[in-house]
mmCIF file with all atom_site columns, C-alpha atoms and ligand atoms in Angstrom:
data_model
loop_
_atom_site.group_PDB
_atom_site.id
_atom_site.type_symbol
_atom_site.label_atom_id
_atom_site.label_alt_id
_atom_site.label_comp_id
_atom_site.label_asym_id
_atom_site.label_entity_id
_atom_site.label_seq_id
_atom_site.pdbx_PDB_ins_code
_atom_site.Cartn_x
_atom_site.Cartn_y
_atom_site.Cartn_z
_atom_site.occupancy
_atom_site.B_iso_or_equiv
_atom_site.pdbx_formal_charge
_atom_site.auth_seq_id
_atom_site.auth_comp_id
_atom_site.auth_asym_id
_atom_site.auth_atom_id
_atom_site.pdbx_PDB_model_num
ATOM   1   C  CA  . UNK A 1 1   ? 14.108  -15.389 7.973  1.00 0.00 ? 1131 UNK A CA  1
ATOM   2   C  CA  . UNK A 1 2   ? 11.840  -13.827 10.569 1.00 0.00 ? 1132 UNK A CA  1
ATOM   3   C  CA  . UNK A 1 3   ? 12.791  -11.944 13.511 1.00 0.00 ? 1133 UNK A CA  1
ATOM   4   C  CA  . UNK A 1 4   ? 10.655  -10.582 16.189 1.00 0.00 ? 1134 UNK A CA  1
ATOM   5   C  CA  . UNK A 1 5   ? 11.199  -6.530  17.809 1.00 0.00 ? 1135 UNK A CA  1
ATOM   6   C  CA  . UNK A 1 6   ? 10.155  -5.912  21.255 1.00 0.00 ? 1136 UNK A CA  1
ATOM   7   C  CA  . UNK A 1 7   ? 8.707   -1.842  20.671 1.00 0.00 ? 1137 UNK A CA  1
ATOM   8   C  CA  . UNK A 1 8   ? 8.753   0.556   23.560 1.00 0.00 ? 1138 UNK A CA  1
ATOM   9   C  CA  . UNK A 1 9   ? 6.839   4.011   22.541 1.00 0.00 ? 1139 UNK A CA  1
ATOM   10  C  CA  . UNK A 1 10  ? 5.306   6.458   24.584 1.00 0.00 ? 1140 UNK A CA  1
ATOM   11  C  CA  . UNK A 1 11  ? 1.668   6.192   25.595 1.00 0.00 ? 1141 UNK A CA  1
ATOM   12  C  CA  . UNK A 1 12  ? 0.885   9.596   24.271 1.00 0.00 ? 1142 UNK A CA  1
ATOM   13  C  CA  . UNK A 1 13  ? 1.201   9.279   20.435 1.00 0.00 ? 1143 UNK A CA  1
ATOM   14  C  CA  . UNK A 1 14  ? 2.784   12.978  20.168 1.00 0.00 ? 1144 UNK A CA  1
ATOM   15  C  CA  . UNK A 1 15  ? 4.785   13.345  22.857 1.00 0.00 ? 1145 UNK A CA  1
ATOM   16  C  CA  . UNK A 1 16  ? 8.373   13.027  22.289 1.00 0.00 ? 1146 UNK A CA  1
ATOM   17  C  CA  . UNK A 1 17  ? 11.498  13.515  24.284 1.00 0.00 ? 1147 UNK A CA  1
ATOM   18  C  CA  . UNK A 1 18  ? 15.185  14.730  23.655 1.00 0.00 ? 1148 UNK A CA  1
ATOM   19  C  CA  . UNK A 1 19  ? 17.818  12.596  22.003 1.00 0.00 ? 1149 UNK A CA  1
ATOM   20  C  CA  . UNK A 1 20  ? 19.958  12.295  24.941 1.00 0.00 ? 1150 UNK A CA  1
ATOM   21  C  CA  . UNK A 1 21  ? 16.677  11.127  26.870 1.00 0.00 ? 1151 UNK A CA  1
ATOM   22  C  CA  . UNK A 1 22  ? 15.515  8.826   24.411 1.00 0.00 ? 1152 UNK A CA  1
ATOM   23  C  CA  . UNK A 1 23  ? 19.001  7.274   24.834 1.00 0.00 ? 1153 UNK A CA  1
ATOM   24  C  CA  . UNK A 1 24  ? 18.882  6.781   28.142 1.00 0.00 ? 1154 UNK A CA  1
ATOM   25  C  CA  . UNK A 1 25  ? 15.608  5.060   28.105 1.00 0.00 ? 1155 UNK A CA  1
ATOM   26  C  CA  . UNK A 1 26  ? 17.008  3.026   25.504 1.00 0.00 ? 1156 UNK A CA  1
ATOM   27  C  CA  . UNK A 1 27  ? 20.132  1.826   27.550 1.00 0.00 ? 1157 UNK A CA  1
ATOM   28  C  CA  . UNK A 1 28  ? 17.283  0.664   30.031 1.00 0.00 ? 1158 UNK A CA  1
ATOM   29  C  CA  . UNK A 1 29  ? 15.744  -1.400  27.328 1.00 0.00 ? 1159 UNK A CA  1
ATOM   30  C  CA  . UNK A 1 30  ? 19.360  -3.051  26.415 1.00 0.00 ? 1160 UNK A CA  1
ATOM   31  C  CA  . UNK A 1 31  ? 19.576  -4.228  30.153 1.00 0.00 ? 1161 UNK A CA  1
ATOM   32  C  CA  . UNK A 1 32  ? 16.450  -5.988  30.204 1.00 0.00 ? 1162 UNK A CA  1
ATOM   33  C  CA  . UNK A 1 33  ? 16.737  -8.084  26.735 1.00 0.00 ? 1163 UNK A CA  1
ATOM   34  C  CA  . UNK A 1 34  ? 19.215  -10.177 25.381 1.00 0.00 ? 1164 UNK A CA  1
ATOM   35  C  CA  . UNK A 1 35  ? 22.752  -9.124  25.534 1.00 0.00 ? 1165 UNK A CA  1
ATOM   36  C  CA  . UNK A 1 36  ? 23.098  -9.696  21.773 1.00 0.00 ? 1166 UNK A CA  1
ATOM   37  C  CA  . UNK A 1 37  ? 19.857  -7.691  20.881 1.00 0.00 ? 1167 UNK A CA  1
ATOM   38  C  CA  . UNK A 1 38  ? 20.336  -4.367  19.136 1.00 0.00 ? 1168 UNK A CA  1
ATOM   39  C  CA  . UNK A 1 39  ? 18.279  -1.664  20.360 1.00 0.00 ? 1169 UNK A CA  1
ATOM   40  C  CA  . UNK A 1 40  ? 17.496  1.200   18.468 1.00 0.00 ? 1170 UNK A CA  1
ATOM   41  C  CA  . UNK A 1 41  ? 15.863  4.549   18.946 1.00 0.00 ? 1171 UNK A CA  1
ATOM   42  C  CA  . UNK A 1 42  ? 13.832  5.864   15.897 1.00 0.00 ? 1172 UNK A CA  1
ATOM   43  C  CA  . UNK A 1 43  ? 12.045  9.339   15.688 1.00 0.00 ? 1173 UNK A CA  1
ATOM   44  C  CA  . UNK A 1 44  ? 9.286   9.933   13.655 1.00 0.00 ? 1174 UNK A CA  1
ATOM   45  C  CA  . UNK A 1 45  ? 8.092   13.233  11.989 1.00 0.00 ? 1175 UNK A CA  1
ATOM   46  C  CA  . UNK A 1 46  ? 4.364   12.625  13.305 1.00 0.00 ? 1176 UNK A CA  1
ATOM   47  C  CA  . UNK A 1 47  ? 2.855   9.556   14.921 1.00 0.00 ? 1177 UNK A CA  1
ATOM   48  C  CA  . UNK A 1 48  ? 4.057   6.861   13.425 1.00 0.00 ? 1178 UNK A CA  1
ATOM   49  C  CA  . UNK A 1 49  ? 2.061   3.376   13.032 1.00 0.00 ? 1179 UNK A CA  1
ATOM   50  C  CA  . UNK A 1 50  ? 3.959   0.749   15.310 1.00 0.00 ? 1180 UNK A CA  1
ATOM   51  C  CA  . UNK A 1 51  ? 2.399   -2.604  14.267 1.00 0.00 ? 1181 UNK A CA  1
ATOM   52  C  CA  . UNK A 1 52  ? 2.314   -5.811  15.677 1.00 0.00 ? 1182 UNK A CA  1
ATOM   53  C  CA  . UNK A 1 53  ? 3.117   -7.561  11.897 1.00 0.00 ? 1183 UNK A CA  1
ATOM   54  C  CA  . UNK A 1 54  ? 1.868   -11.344 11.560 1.00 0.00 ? 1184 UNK A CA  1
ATOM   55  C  CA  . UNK A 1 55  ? 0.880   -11.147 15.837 1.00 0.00 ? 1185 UNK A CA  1
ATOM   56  C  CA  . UNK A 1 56  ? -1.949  -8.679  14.679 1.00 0.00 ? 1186 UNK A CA  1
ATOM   57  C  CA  . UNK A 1 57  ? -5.175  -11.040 14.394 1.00 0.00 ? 1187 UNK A CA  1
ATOM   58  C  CA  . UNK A 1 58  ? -7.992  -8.738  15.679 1.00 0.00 ? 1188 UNK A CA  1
ATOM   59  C  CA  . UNK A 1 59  ? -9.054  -5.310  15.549 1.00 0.00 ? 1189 UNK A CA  1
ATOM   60  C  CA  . UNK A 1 60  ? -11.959 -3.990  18.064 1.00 0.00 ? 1190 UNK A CA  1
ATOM   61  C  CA  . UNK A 1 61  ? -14.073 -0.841  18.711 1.00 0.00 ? 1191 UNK A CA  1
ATOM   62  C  CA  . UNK A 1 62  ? -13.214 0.535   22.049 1.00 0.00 ? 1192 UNK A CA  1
ATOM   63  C  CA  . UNK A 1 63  ? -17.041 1.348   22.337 1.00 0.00 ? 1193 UNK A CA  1
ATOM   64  C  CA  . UNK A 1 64  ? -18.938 -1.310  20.958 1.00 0.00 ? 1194 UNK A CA  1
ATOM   65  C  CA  . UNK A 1 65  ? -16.071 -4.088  20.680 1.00 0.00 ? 1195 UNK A CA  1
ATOM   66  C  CA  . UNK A 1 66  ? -17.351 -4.365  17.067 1.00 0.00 ? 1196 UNK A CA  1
ATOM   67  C  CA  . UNK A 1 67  ? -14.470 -6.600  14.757 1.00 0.00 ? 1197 UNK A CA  1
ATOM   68  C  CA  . UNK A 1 68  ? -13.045 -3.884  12.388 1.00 0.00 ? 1198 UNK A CA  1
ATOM   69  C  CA  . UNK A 1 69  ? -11.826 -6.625  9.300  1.00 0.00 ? 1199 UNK A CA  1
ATOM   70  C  CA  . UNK A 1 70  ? -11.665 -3.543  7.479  1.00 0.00 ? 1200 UNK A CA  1
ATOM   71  C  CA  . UNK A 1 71  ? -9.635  -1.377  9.853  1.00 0.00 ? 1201 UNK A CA  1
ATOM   72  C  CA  . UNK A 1 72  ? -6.889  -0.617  7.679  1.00 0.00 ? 1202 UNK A CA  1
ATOM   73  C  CA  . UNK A 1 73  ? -9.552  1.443   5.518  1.00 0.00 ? 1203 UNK A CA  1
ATOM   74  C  CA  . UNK A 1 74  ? -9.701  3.900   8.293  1.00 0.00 ? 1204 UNK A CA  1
ATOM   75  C  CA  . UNK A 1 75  ? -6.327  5.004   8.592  1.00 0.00 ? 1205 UNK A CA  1
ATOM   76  C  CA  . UNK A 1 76  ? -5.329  8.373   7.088  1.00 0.00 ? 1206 UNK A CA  1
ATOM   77  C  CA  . UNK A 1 77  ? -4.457  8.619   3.600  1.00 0.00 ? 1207 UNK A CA  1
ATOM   78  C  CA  . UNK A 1 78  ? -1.739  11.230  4.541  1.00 0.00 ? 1208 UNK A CA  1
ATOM   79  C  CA  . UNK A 1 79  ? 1.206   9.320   6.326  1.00 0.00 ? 1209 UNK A CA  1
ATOM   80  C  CA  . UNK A 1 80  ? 4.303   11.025  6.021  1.00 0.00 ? 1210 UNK A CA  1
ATOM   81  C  CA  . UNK A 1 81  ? 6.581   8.986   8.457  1.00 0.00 ? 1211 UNK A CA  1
ATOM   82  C  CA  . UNK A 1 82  ? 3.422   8.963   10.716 1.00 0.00 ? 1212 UNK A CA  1
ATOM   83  C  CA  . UNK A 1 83  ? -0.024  10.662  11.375 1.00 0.00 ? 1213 UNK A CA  1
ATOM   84  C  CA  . UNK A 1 84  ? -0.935  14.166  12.038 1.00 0.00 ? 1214 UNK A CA  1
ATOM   85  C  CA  . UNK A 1 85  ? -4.173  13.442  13.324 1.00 0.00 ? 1215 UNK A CA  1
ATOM   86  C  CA  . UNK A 1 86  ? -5.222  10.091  14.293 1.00 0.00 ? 1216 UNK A CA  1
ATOM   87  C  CA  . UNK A 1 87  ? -9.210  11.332  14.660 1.00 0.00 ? 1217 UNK A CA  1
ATOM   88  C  CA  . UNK A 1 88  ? -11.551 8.531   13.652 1.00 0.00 ? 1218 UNK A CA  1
ATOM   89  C  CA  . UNK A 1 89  ? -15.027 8.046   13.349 1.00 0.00 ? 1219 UNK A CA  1
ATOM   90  C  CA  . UNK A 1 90  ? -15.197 4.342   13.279 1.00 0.00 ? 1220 UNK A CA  1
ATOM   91  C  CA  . UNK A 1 91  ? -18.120 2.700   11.043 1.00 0.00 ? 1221 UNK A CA  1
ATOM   92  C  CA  . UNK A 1 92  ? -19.532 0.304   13.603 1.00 0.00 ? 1222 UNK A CA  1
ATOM   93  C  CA  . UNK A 1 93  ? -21.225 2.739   16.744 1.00 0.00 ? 1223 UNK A CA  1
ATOM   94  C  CA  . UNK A 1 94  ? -20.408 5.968   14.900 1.00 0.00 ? 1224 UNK A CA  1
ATOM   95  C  CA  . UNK A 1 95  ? -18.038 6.992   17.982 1.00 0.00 ? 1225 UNK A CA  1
ATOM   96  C  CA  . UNK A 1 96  ? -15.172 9.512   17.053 1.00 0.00 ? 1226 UNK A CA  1
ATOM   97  C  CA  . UNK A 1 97  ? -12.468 8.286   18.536 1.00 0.00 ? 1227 UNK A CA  1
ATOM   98  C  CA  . UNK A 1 98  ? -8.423  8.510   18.274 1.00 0.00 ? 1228 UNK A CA  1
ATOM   99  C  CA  . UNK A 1 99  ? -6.942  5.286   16.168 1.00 0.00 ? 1229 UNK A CA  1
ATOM   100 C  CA  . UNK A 1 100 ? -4.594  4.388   18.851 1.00 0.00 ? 1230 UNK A CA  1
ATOM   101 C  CA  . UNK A 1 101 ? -7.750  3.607   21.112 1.00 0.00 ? 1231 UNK A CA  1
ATOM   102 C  CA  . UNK A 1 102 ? -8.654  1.128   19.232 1.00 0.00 ? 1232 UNK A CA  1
ATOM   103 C  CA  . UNK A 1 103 ? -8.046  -2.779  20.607 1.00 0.00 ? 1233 UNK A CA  1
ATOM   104 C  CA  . UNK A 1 104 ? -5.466  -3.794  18.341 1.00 0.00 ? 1234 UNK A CA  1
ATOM   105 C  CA  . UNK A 1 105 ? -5.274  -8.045  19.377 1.00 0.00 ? 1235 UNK A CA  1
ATOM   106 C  CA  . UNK A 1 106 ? -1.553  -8.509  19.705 1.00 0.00 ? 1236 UNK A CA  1
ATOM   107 C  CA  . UNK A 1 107 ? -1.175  -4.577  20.324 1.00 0.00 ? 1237 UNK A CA  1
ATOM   108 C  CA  . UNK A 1 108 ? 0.233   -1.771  18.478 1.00 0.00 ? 1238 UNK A CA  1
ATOM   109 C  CA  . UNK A 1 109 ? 0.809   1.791   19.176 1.00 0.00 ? 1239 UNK A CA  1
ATOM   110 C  CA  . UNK A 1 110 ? 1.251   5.050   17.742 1.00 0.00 ? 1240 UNK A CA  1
ATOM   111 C  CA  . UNK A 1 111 ? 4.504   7.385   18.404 1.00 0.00 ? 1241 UNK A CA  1
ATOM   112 C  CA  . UNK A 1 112 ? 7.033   9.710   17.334 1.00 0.00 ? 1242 UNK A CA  1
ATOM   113 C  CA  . UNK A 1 113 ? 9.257   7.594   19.348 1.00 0.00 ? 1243 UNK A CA  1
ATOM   114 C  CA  . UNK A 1 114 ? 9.809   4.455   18.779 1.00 0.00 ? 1244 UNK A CA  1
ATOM   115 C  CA  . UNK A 1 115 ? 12.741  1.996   20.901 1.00 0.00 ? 1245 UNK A CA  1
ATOM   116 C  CA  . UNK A 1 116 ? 13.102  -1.377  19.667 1.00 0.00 ? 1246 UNK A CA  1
ATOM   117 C  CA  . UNK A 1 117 ? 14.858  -4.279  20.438 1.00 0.00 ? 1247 UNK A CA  1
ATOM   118 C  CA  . UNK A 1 118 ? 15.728  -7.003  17.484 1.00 0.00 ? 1248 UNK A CA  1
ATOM   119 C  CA  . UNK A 1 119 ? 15.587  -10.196 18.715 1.00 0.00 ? 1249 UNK A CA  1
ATOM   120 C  CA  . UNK A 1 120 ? 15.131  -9.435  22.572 1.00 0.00 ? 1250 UNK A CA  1
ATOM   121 C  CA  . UNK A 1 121 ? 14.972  -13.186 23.744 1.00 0.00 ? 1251 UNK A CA  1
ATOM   122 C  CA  . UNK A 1 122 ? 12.271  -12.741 26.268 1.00 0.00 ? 1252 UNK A CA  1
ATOM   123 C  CA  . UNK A 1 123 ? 8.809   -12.047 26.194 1.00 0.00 ? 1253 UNK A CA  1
ATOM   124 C  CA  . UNK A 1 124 ? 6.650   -9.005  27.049 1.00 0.00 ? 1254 UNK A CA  1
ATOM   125 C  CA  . UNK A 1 125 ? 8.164   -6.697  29.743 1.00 0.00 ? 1255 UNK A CA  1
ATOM   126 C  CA  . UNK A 1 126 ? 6.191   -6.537  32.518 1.00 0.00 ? 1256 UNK A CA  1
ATOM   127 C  CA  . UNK A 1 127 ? 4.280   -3.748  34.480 1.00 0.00 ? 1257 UNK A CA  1
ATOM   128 C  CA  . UNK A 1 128 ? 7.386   -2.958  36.437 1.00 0.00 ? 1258 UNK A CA  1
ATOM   129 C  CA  . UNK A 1 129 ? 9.966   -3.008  34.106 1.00 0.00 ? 1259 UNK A CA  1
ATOM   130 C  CA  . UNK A 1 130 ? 7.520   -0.915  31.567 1.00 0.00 ? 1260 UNK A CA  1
ATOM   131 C  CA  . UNK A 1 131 ? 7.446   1.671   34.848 1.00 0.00 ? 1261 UNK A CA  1
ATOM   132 C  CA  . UNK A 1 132 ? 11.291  1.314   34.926 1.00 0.00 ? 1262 UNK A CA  1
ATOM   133 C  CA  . UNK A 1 133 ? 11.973  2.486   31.143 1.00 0.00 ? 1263 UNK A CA  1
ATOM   134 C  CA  . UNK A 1 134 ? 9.162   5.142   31.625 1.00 0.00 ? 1264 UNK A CA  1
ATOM   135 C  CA  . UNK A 1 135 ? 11.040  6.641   34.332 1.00 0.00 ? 1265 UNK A CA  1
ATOM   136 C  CA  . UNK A 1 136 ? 14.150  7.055   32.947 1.00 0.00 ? 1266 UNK A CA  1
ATOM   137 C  CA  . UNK A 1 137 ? 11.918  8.402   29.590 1.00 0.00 ? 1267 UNK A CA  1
ATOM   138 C  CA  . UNK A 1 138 ? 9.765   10.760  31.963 1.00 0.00 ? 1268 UNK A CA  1
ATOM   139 C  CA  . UNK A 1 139 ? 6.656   9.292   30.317 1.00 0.00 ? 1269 UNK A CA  1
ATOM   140 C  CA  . UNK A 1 140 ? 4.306   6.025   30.670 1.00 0.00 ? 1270 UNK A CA  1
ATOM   141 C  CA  . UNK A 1 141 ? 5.278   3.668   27.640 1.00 0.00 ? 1271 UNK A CA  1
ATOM   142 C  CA  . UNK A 1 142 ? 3.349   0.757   25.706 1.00 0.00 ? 1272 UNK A CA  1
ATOM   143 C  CA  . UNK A 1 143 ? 4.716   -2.288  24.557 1.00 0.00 ? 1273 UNK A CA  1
ATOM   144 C  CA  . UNK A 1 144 ? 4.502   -3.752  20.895 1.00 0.00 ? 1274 UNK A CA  1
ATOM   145 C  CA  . UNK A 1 145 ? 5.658   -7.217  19.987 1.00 0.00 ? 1275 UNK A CA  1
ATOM   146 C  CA  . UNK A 1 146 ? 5.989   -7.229  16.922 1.00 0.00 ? 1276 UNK A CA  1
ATOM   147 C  CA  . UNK A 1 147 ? 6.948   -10.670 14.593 1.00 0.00 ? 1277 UNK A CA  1
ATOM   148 C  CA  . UNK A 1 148 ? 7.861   -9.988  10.997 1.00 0.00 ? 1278 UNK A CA  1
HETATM 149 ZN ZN1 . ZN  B 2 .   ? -18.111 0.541   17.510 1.00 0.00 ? 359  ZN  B ZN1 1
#
């Protein structure tokens, strides 16, 4: 059966807040899905990879808007519930770059915070409501829609 989560992680791949923060951004996510979705907060050791599942269908330079097929291939070999360093030199242009600046086409993110809602019944969040959740988190947030 699939199910889709509606991700809410911090712009800044290695910031992170306090529990009782994260919480409270988290009881601002509740109010804007579904009243049967579950949200959850999850913290990660490092910067974890939030992905986009079968929605991901394109990955682009940020510099030369090259298609990365092979982008996988340039994530670190060292996860351990995320990324210490997400430092890239991508193959195309030869930029060094961080990997959550690449264009990931539907997006993903990188965190060590990571709110999701299963099932949310409604589609992206918009600018204001995203502005909403990253006031109560005191930080700007990113979206990930993620179908598995
Ligand atoms: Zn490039």
């Amino acid at each position: 059966m699939s199910e889709n989560l509606l991700h809410v992680v911090p712009t800044d791949p290695f910031w992170r807040p306090s529990a009782d923060v994260a919480d409270r951004a988290a009881a601002v996510v509740a109010r804007l899905v579904a009243a049967d979705s579950v949200v959850t907060v999850e913290f990660h050791r490092a910067a974890a990879f939030i992905h986009s599942g079968s929605n991901l269908e394109r990955v682009e330079c940020p510099h030369c808007g090259a298609n990365l097929e092979r982008w996988a291939d340039l994530m670190p070999d060292d996860y351990d519930d995320g990324f210490d360093d997400l430092a890239v030199r991508l193959p195309c242009c030869g930029a060094d770059t961080s990997l959550d600046t690449l264009r990931f086409d539907w997006p993903c993110a990188f965190g060590c915070i990571d709110i999701a809602a299963r099932n949310p019944g409604r589609s992206w969040l918009t600018d204001d409501e995203l502005a909403t959740i990253g006031d109560a988190l005191g930080h700007r947030v990113r979206q990930v829609m993620q179908h598995l």
